[in-house]
Amino acid sequence: MEKNYKIYVRKNDVTSRPTFEMNPRMPEADPMEEPNRTPKNPKADPASRDLDTVVDTLLLSQYVPASVVVNQDLDILQFRGSTGLFLEPLPGKASLNLLKMARPSLLFELRNTVHKAHKSGEPIRKTGLEIKVKSKTHQVAIEAVPLKTATEERLFLIIFEEVTTPALQESGKTGVRVRRIKQLEEELATLREDLHSIIEEQEANNEELQSANEEIISSNEELQSINEELETSKEEIESANEELQTINQELQQRNDQLTEAYAFAEDIFSTIREATLVLNSDLRVMSANQAFYTIFRVRPEATEGRLLYELGNRQWDIPQLRNMLDAVVQEDAQFQGFEVAHNFPEIGEKVMYLNARKVVRQHSQEAILVAIEDITEHRQVQRMLSEQEAWFHTIVDSAPTLIWVAGPDARYKYLNTAWTAYAGHPPKEERLHGWTADIHSDDREAYLAIYRKSFEERLPFSFEYRLRRNDGEYRWMQEKASPLFKPDGTFNGYLGTCTDVHLQKTLTQELDLRVQERTREVQKTAESLQAVLNSSPASIAYFKAIPESNDITDFTLVVCNQNFATLNNQPVSQMQGRQASQLFPNQWSAGMFDRFKQVVETGEPVYEEQQNSIPDTDRWWGSSIIKYDGGLVVTRLNVSGPGEG
């Protein structure tokens, strides 16, 4: 249904029309019935009807509790009993809404009670309410009762009751006050819960009202558009007559187009590369395209009008083909890809796919279209590929290296003979990833990680791992794999080879162990040499020359003993590896560099004694500089007398 059109249904809500019984003493109406309703017994005596009316009026006014019937919007539909104590019309515009006529102290509880009755579907009673009328306080109870009616509208009966509380004695006021406080606290807690639920529903109602307002606005727009559409419908009907007149012309054009389409189909039929036959229901050749005559080297006069099975040397007389064509004629079936192989006298062997189905030609004439696809070259290529694959398997199986081929799904689809002989498992078990169990547990996770990553990135990879041989021995293997791609660039898997490098790996590990042992020995020797140097009373250091452009620019401290470090007030670890110009900046600029450079260039050692003046002490120091291995050995010793040192 279009959105511009709506269907309206009149609502059957007769009981929702408000009725009033403001004057219960009127003899002509029964207060318990709806207004304008005909009495049940119109032939009864008038005096008897007056007596019934008086009795009903007395009962309603004095003994029936004050009550009203409201709808779900709290609009009053009917009054019962005397409601003057509880309801009072407001000045201004008249309104029958219960919340606008009720006493102010009853508004909240009335809304809450009706809401609970509407939600639960059961009567809800609320007591302990107070109202003040002319400075007098009244205790009130209210009850909301859901009414079941024939209409869809929800109605509620609101009953008002004035509760008379007995007078309290003076001695019991304290207990009553405590009970009253407790009652008020319970009511306050209940009110809080009710208020929270009412607020939530109020928010939902606001949203519904907003959407309803939008729908009303759209309805007005739709009504306006309907009027416009009704105005245009007349014009459309008038134009329909004109369209009917043009339909005949279009039908004539369609016939011409169909004629052209049939001619176009005939042109396509004669120009397609596949050999095609058109047979009638008797399986006689009605026509054939030029490709059929060219491929099978036959003439039209020897083909058209003859049965399919009589063509040539009866090469088409195949029982299964007969059954399939009969099914096409009788059951409107069709078949595709029926393979036929035959050796023709002049053109040699042909392998063909036959496809057939029923078609309707011009003038509603049924025919069978048979398309013949020549797949001879395709079959020859398949045989050649099979031969090449067998040749490849023969070469790979004769290779001593372990070779595997995996598909795009990362599963092995081929393992050569060397692999199965090495593993000792059936090829099927190996292809289903059974080979991973033969990898050493220490290498398996790392190998699988690089294997999966390489398949995702489609890059070559190389990895060394230990693979268990059929005798249970783990041997080191070096695996190299490269991705395979089809001629069109489509990923087609991986080709991998595994080479036994167990001997090289073992020798490398043994060499590494020996290097580590030799390194430990050298380190131990260095520690022993350091201990010997530290035991000497002289300060000893070895400096290595730093050449640059065939000239010496500085010296690096390679090793020194503890006395040398103590003499310079620095730890050994901080001095080794640093340049002499950084360690002794003052002495370096005072001629130390020239003496060092002279010894290295001439090879002649230098020895000198110097006296350092220290308060209360005079010391003589003997310094020796000797060239060694492209560097210098510098020693310094205290040569003062026994009492001076």
Short mmCIF file of C-alpha atoms in Angstrom, two decimals, residues 120-510:
data_model
loop_
_atom_site.label_atom_id
_atom_site.label_comp_id
_atom_site.label_asym_id
_atom_site.label_seq_id
_atom_site.Cartn_x
_atom_site.Cartn_y
_atom_site.Cartn_z
CA SER A 120 -1.74 -4.66 36.67
CA GLY A 121 -5.34 -5.08 35.41
CA GLU A 122 -6.56 -5.52 39.02
CA PRO A 123 -8.39 -3.16 41.44
CA ILE A 124 -6.06 -0.85 43.39
CA ARG A 125 -7.14 0.77 46.66
CA LYS A 126 -5.46 3.69 48.43
CA THR A 127 -6.36 4.73 52.01
CA GLY A 128 -5.13 7.27 54.53
CA LEU A 129 -5.77 10.33 52.35
CA GLU A 130 -6.92 13.67 53.71
CA ILE A 131 -8.81 16.52 52.10
CA LYS A 132 -9.90 19.84 53.56
CA VAL A 133 -13.26 21.27 52.67
CA LYS A 134 -14.24 24.56 54.34
CA SER A 135 -11.57 24.17 57.07
CA LYS A 136 -12.76 20.66 57.88
CA THR A 137 -10.51 17.64 57.38
CA HIS A 138 -11.94 14.43 55.89
CA GLN A 139 -10.30 11.01 55.77
CA VAL A 140 -10.70 9.58 52.28
CA ALA A 141 -10.03 6.26 50.53
CA ILE A 142 -10.03 5.80 46.76
CA GLU A 143 -10.16 2.66 44.61
CA ALA A 144 -9.57 2.22 40.87
CA VAL A 145 -11.28 -0.80 39.25
CA PRO A 146 -10.56 -1.72 35.57
CA LEU A 147 -13.77 -2.31 33.55
CA LYS A 148 -14.08 -4.87 30.77
CA THR A 149 -16.15 -3.55 27.86
CA ALA A 150 -16.92 -4.60 24.30
CA THR A 151 -14.81 -1.77 22.92
CA GLU A 152 -11.05 -1.56 22.73
CA GLU A 153 -10.95 1.51 24.99
CA ARG A 154 -9.83 0.92 28.60
CA LEU A 155 -12.31 2.24 31.20
CA PHE A 156 -11.89 2.54 34.97
CA LEU A 157 -14.39 2.92 37.83
CA ILE A 158 -13.05 5.37 40.44
CA ILE A 159 -14.72 4.89 43.84
CA PHE A 160 -14.45 7.62 46.50
CA GLU A 161 -15.11 6.72 50.13
CA GLU A 162 -15.07 8.92 53.23
CA VAL A 163 -13.48 6.98 56.09
CA THR A 164 -14.60 7.79 59.60
CA THR A 165 -11.81 7.42 62.18
CA PRO A 166 -12.80 6.88 65.83
CA ALA A 167 -11.83 9.58 68.31
CA LEU A 168 -8.60 8.84 70.14
CA GLN A 169 -8.33 8.93 73.90
CA GLU A 170 -5.80 11.22 75.49
CA SER A 171 -3.70 8.34 76.84
CA GLY A 172 -3.30 6.71 73.40
CA LYS A 173 -2.12 9.70 71.40
CA THR A 174 1.57 8.78 71.66
CA GLY A 175 1.06 5.29 70.21
CA VAL A 176 -1.18 6.62 67.48
CA ARG A 177 1.44 9.22 66.60
CA VAL A 178 4.13 6.57 66.28
CA ARG A 179 1.86 4.46 64.06
CA ARG A 180 1.00 7.52 62.04
CA ILE A 181 4.68 8.36 61.54
CA LYS A 182 5.43 4.80 60.48
CA GLN A 183 2.48 4.86 58.08
CA LEU A 184 3.68 8.13 56.57
CA GLU A 185 7.21 6.77 56.13
CA GLU A 186 5.86 3.70 54.31
CA GLU A 187 3.69 5.90 52.13
CA LEU A 188 6.66 8.15 51.37
CA ALA A 189 8.74 5.17 50.23
CA THR A 190 5.87 3.94 48.06
CA LEU A 191 5.41 7.40 46.61
CA ARG A 192 9.07 7.60 45.68
CA GLU A 193 8.91 4.32 43.77
CA ASP A 194 5.69 5.35 42.06
CA LEU A 195 7.11 8.75 41.18
CA HIS A 196 10.18 7.15 39.58
CA SER A 197 8.07 4.82 37.42
CA ILE A 198 5.69 7.65 36.49
CA ILE A 199 8.58 9.87 35.40
CA GLU A 200 9.92 7.11 33.14
CA GLU A 201 6.51 6.51 31.59
CA GLN A 202 5.96 10.24 31.23
CA GLU A 203 9.15 10.53 29.20
CA ALA A 204 8.02 7.66 26.98
CA ASN A 205 4.59 9.27 26.57
CA ASN A 206 6.21 12.56 25.60
CA GLU A 207 8.14 10.80 22.85
CA GLU A 208 4.96 9.06 21.65
CA LEU A 209 3.07 12.37 21.66
CA GLN A 210 5.82 13.97 19.66
CA SER A 211 5.73 11.19 17.07
CA ALA A 212 1.91 11.37 17.03
CA ASN A 213 2.11 15.10 16.37
CA GLU A 214 4.44 14.45 13.49
CA GLU A 215 2.08 11.81 12.11
CA ILE A 216 -0.84 14.25 12.34
CA ILE A 217 1.12 16.84 10.43
CA SER A 218 2.04 14.28 7.80
CA SER A 219 -1.61 13.14 7.66
CA ASN A 220 -2.68 16.68 6.85
CA GLU A 221 -0.13 16.81 4.11
CA GLU A 222 -1.33 13.44 2.82
CA LEU A 223 -4.93 14.64 2.80
CA GLN A 224 -3.88 17.64 0.79
CA SER A 225 -2.01 15.41 -1.62
CA ILE A 226 -5.07 13.14 -1.90
CA ASN A 227 -7.14 16.07 -3.05
CA GLU A 228 -4.53 16.88 -5.62
CA GLU A 229 -4.40 13.24 -6.70
CA LEU A 230 -8.17 13.12 -7.05
CA GLU A 231 -7.97 16.13 -9.30
CA THR A 232 -5.27 14.54 -11.39
CA SER A 233 -7.05 11.16 -11.53
CA LYS A 234 -9.59 12.67 -13.89
CA GLU A 235 -6.83 13.79 -16.14
CA GLU A 236 -5.25 10.35 -15.95
CA ILE A 237 -8.47 8.65 -16.98
CA GLU A 238 -8.71 10.94 -19.95
CA SER A 239 -5.12 10.21 -20.87
CA ALA A 240 -5.79 6.45 -20.48
CA ASN A 241 -8.02 6.55 -23.53
CA GLU A 242 -5.23 8.14 -25.50
CA GLU A 243 -2.80 5.47 -24.24
CA LEU A 244 -5.16 2.69 -25.34
CA GLN A 245 -5.10 4.15 -28.79
CA THR A 246 -1.33 4.08 -28.85
CA ILE A 247 -1.18 0.47 -27.58
CA ASN A 248 -2.29 -0.86 -30.95
CA GLN A 249 0.48 1.06 -32.60
CA GLU A 250 3.01 -0.29 -30.08
CA LEU A 251 1.80 -3.87 -30.63
CA GLN A 252 2.40 -3.46 -34.32
CA GLN A 253 5.87 -2.13 -33.60
CA ARG A 254 6.52 -5.09 -31.28
CA ASN A 255 5.62 -7.50 -34.05
CA ASP A 256 8.10 -5.78 -36.30
CA GLN A 257 10.71 -5.92 -33.56
CA LEU A 258 10.10 -9.65 -33.04
CA THR A 259 10.58 -10.21 -36.74
CA GLU A 260 13.86 -8.35 -36.56
CA ALA A 261 14.86 -10.31 -33.44
CA TYR A 262 14.28 -13.62 -35.21
CA ALA A 263 16.35 -12.41 -38.13
CA PHE A 264 19.06 -11.27 -35.74
CA ALA A 265 19.01 -14.68 -34.02
CA GLU A 266 19.41 -16.37 -37.36
CA ASP A 267 22.43 -14.17 -38.09
CA ILE A 268 24.00 -15.07 -34.73
CA PHE A 269 23.25 -18.75 -35.36
CA SER A 270 25.12 -18.62 -38.64
CA THR A 271 28.15 -16.76 -37.27
CA ILE A 272 28.93 -18.47 -33.93
CA ARG A 273 32.08 -20.60 -33.82
CA GLU A 274 30.41 -23.66 -32.28
CA ALA A 275 28.77 -26.15 -34.62
CA THR A 276 25.00 -25.91 -34.17
CA LEU A 277 22.07 -27.98 -35.49
CA VAL A 278 18.34 -27.26 -35.44
CA LEU A 279 16.21 -30.44 -35.36
CA ASN A 280 12.47 -30.84 -35.62
CA SER A 281 10.41 -33.09 -33.34
CA ASP A 282 11.28 -36.09 -35.58
CA LEU A 283 15.00 -35.34 -35.03
CA ARG A 284 15.50 -34.39 -38.66
CA VAL A 285 18.00 -31.62 -39.43
CA MET A 286 16.13 -28.44 -40.28
CA SER A 287 19.24 -26.27 -40.55
CA ALA A 288 22.88 -26.06 -39.54
CA ASN A 289 25.24 -23.15 -39.23
CA GLN A 290 28.36 -22.61 -41.29
CA ALA A 291 30.63 -23.78 -38.44
CA PHE A 292 29.05 -27.27 -38.57
CA TYR A 293 29.72 -27.59 -42.30
CA THR A 294 33.28 -26.30 -41.91
CA ILE A 295 34.29 -28.47 -38.94
CA PHE A 296 32.83 -31.74 -40.19
CA ARG A 297 33.41 -31.01 -43.91
CA VAL A 298 29.88 -31.81 -45.10
CA ARG A 299 27.52 -30.09 -47.54
CA PRO A 300 24.06 -28.64 -46.78
CA GLU A 301 22.30 -30.86 -49.33
CA ALA A 302 23.73 -33.96 -47.62
CA THR A 303 22.66 -32.75 -44.18
CA GLU A 304 19.37 -30.86 -44.16
CA GLY A 305 16.20 -32.96 -44.12
CA ARG A 306 17.97 -36.11 -42.94
CA LEU A 307 17.76 -37.84 -39.57
CA LEU A 308 20.55 -36.99 -37.16
CA TYR A 309 21.45 -40.68 -36.84
CA GLU A 310 21.91 -41.07 -40.64
CA LEU A 311 24.50 -38.31 -41.00
CA GLY A 312 27.98 -39.31 -42.16
CA ASN A 313 28.83 -42.90 -41.32
CA ARG A 314 26.13 -42.97 -38.59
CA GLN A 315 28.61 -41.63 -36.01
CA TRP A 316 25.72 -39.87 -34.21
CA ASP A 317 23.77 -43.13 -33.80
CA ILE A 318 24.52 -43.49 -30.09
CA PRO A 319 21.90 -45.20 -27.86
CA GLN A 320 22.44 -42.88 -24.93
CA LEU A 321 22.19 -39.83 -27.20
CA ARG A 322 18.93 -41.23 -28.63
CA ASN A 323 17.44 -41.52 -25.12
CA MET A 324 18.53 -38.03 -24.15
CA LEU A 325 17.09 -36.44 -27.31
CA ASP A 326 13.80 -38.34 -26.83
CA ALA A 327 13.61 -36.86 -23.30
CA VAL A 328 14.13 -33.40 -24.75
CA VAL A 329 11.27 -33.92 -27.24
CA GLN A 330 8.79 -35.61 -24.91
CA GLU A 331 9.58 -34.14 -21.47
CA ASP A 332 11.05 -30.71 -22.38
CA ALA A 333 14.29 -31.79 -20.72
CA GLN A 334 17.72 -30.46 -21.59
CA PHE A 335 21.24 -31.79 -21.26
CA GLN A 336 24.71 -30.24 -21.26
CA GLY A 337 28.23 -31.57 -21.50
CA PHE A 338 27.44 -34.97 -23.07
CA GLU A 339 30.85 -36.11 -24.33
CA VAL A 340 31.19 -37.89 -27.65
CA ALA A 341 34.44 -39.16 -29.18
CA HIS A 342 34.55 -40.37 -32.79
CA ASN A 343 37.19 -40.93 -35.46
CA PHE A 344 35.97 -39.25 -38.65
CA PRO A 345 37.34 -40.56 -41.98
CA GLU A 346 38.58 -37.22 -43.30
CA ILE A 347 39.15 -35.04 -40.25
CA GLY A 348 40.42 -37.63 -37.79
CA GLU A 349 39.51 -38.04 -34.13
CA LYS A 350 37.17 -35.48 -32.56
CA VAL A 351 36.14 -35.13 -28.93
CA MET A 352 32.96 -33.09 -28.49
CA TYR A 353 30.55 -31.81 -25.87
CA LEU A 354 26.88 -31.93 -26.90
CA ASN A 355 24.30 -29.55 -25.42
CA ALA A 356 20.60 -29.69 -26.37
CA ARG A 357 17.32 -28.02 -25.40
CA LYS A 358 13.90 -27.28 -26.90
CA VAL A 359 13.30 -23.82 -28.39
CA VAL A 360 10.41 -22.10 -30.14
CA ARG A 361 11.11 -20.65 -33.55
CA GLN A 362 9.09 -18.19 -35.57
CA HIS A 363 5.35 -18.95 -36.06
CA SER A 364 5.38 -20.97 -32.77
CA GLN A 365 7.22 -23.85 -34.38
CA GLU A 366 9.01 -26.07 -31.81
CA ALA A 367 12.54 -27.18 -32.53
CA ILE A 368 15.53 -28.71 -30.77
CA LEU A 369 18.75 -26.73 -30.69
CA VAL A 370 21.89 -28.92 -30.52
CA ALA A 371 25.22 -27.16 -29.89
CA ILE A 372 28.43 -29.11 -30.50
CA GLU A 373 31.57 -27.89 -28.73
CA ASP A 374 34.84 -29.20 -30.12
CA ILE A 375 37.15 -29.98 -27.15
CA THR A 376 39.69 -32.03 -29.07
CA GLU A 377 42.53 -29.56 -28.46
CA HIS A 378 41.52 -29.25 -24.82
CA ARG A 379 41.74 -33.01 -24.36
CA GLN A 380 45.11 -33.06 -26.10
CA VAL A 381 46.39 -30.35 -23.75
CA GLN A 382 45.06 -32.34 -20.80
CA ARG A 383 46.90 -35.43 -21.95
CA MET A 384 50.07 -33.41 -22.45
CA LEU A 385 49.75 -31.91 -18.97
CA SER A 386 49.19 -35.35 -17.50
CA GLU A 387 52.28 -36.62 -19.26
CA GLN A 388 54.31 -33.63 -18.05
CA GLU A 389 53.04 -34.14 -14.52
CA ALA A 390 53.99 -37.80 -14.63
CA TRP A 391 57.40 -36.80 -16.01
CA PHE A 392 57.79 -34.24 -13.22
CA HIS A 393 56.85 -36.83 -10.58
CA THR A 394 59.37 -39.26 -12.04
CA ILE A 395 62.17 -36.68 -11.86
CA VAL A 396 61.20 -35.51 -8.37
CA ASP A 397 60.82 -39.05 -7.04
CA SER A 398 64.28 -39.94 -8.31
CA ALA A 399 65.87 -36.94 -6.55
CA PRO A 400 67.63 -37.69 -3.22
CA THR A 401 66.33 -34.42 -1.71
CA LEU A 402 63.07 -34.34 0.26
CA ILE A 403 60.55 -32.38 -1.86
CA TRP A 404 56.99 -31.33 -1.04
CA VAL A 405 54.25 -29.34 -2.79
CA ALA A 406 51.49 -27.58 -0.83
CA GLY A 407 48.25 -26.12 -2.15
CA PRO A 408 46.81 -22.64 -1.47
CA ASP A 409 45.18 -24.05 1.69
CA ALA A 410 48.69 -24.74 3.16
CA ARG A 411 48.13 -28.53 3.06
CA TYR A 412 50.65 -30.85 1.43
CA LYS A 413 49.28 -32.28 -1.80
CA TYR A 414 52.44 -34.05 -3.00
CA LEU A 415 55.46 -35.65 -1.31
CA ASN A 416 58.23 -37.31 -3.28
CA THR A 417 59.49 -40.82 -2.68
CA ALA A 418 62.54 -39.63 -0.73
CA TRP A 419 60.27 -37.91 1.81
CA THR A 420 58.01 -40.91 2.43
CA ALA A 421 61.05 -43.19 2.63
CA TYR A 422 62.68 -40.85 5.17
CA ALA A 423 59.55 -40.50 7.34
CA GLY A 424 58.34 -44.09 7.00
CA HIS A 425 54.65 -42.99 6.89
CA PRO A 426 52.06 -43.51 4.16
CA PRO A 427 51.81 -40.50 1.78
CA LYS A 428 48.15 -39.91 2.71
CA GLU A 429 48.98 -39.56 6.40
CA GLU A 430 51.84 -37.18 5.61
CA ARG A 431 49.66 -35.00 3.35
CA LEU A 432 47.12 -34.52 6.14
CA HIS A 433 49.70 -32.62 8.21
CA GLY A 434 50.91 -35.80 9.88
CA TRP A 435 54.46 -34.65 9.12
CA THR A 436 54.31 -32.02 11.88
CA ALA A 437 54.46 -34.76 14.51
CA ASP A 438 57.94 -35.75 13.23
CA ILE A 439 59.37 -32.28 13.89
CA HIS A 440 61.24 -31.93 17.17
CA SER A 441 59.04 -30.48 19.91
CA ASP A 442 61.55 -27.64 20.49
CA ASP A 443 61.36 -26.59 16.82
CA ARG A 444 57.70 -27.32 15.95
CA GLU A 445 56.00 -24.11 17.13
CA ALA A 446 58.63 -21.82 15.57
CA TYR A 447 58.45 -23.70 12.26
CA LEU A 448 54.64 -23.63 12.11
CA ALA A 449 54.65 -19.90 12.90
CA ILE A 450 56.98 -19.02 9.99
CA TYR A 451 55.14 -21.54 7.76
CA ARG A 452 51.73 -19.91 8.33
CA LYS A 453 53.13 -16.37 8.12
CA SER A 454 54.85 -17.11 4.81
CA PHE A 455 51.61 -18.53 3.37
CA GLU A 456 49.75 -15.38 4.40
CA GLU A 457 52.40 -13.04 2.95
CA ARG A 458 53.23 -15.41 0.02
CA LEU A 459 56.97 -14.90 0.41
CA PRO A 460 59.87 -17.38 0.25
CA PHE A 461 61.16 -18.71 3.56
CA SER A 462 64.02 -20.80 4.93
CA PHE A 463 64.17 -22.62 8.25
CA GLU A 464 66.32 -25.21 10.01
CA TYR A 465 64.71 -27.79 12.26
CA ARG A 466 65.17 -31.33 13.49
CA LEU A 467 63.10 -33.99 11.69
CA ARG A 468 62.67 -37.53 12.95
CA ARG A 469 63.82 -40.26 10.61
CA ASN A 470 62.02 -43.60 10.29
CA ASP A 471 64.57 -45.15 12.72
CA GLY A 472 63.66 -42.58 15.42
CA GLU A 473 66.78 -40.40 15.07
CA TYR A 474 66.31 -36.62 14.80
CA ARG A 475 68.42 -35.06 12.09
CA TRP A 476 68.87 -31.39 11.22
CA MET A 477 67.11 -30.32 8.00
CA GLN A 478 67.37 -27.06 6.10
CA GLU A 479 64.04 -26.31 4.40
CA LYS A 480 63.70 -23.76 1.60
CA ALA A 481 60.32 -23.00 0.05
CA SER A 482 59.05 -20.58 -2.61
CA PRO A 483 55.49 -19.62 -3.58
CA LEU A 484 53.94 -20.89 -6.81
CA PHE A 485 51.76 -18.74 -9.06
CA LYS A 486 49.61 -19.55 -12.08
CA PRO A 487 50.18 -17.76 -15.41
CA ASP A 488 47.42 -15.30 -14.51
CA GLY A 489 49.16 -14.43 -11.22
CA THR A 490 46.85 -16.48 -8.96
CA PHE A 491 48.55 -17.96 -5.90
CA ASN A 492 48.82 -21.74 -6.30
CA GLY A 493 50.71 -22.92 -3.20
CA TYR A 494 54.36 -23.60 -2.31
CA LEU A 495 57.23 -25.81 -3.50
CA GLY A 496 59.72 -26.76 -0.80
CA THR A 497 62.91 -28.80 -0.49
CA CYS A 498 64.55 -30.24 2.63
CA THR A 499 68.30 -30.87 2.70
CA ASP A 500 70.02 -32.96 5.37
CA VAL A 501 72.49 -30.59 7.11
CA HIS A 502 72.91 -32.71 10.20
CA LEU A 503 76.68 -33.14 9.73
CA GLN A 504 77.28 -29.43 9.06
CA LYS A 505 75.03 -28.47 11.98
CA THR A 506 76.83 -30.87 14.31
CA LEU A 507 80.25 -29.59 13.25
CA THR A 508 79.08 -25.98 13.64
CA GLN A 509 77.76 -26.66 17.14
CA GLU A 510 81.01 -28.39 18.10
#
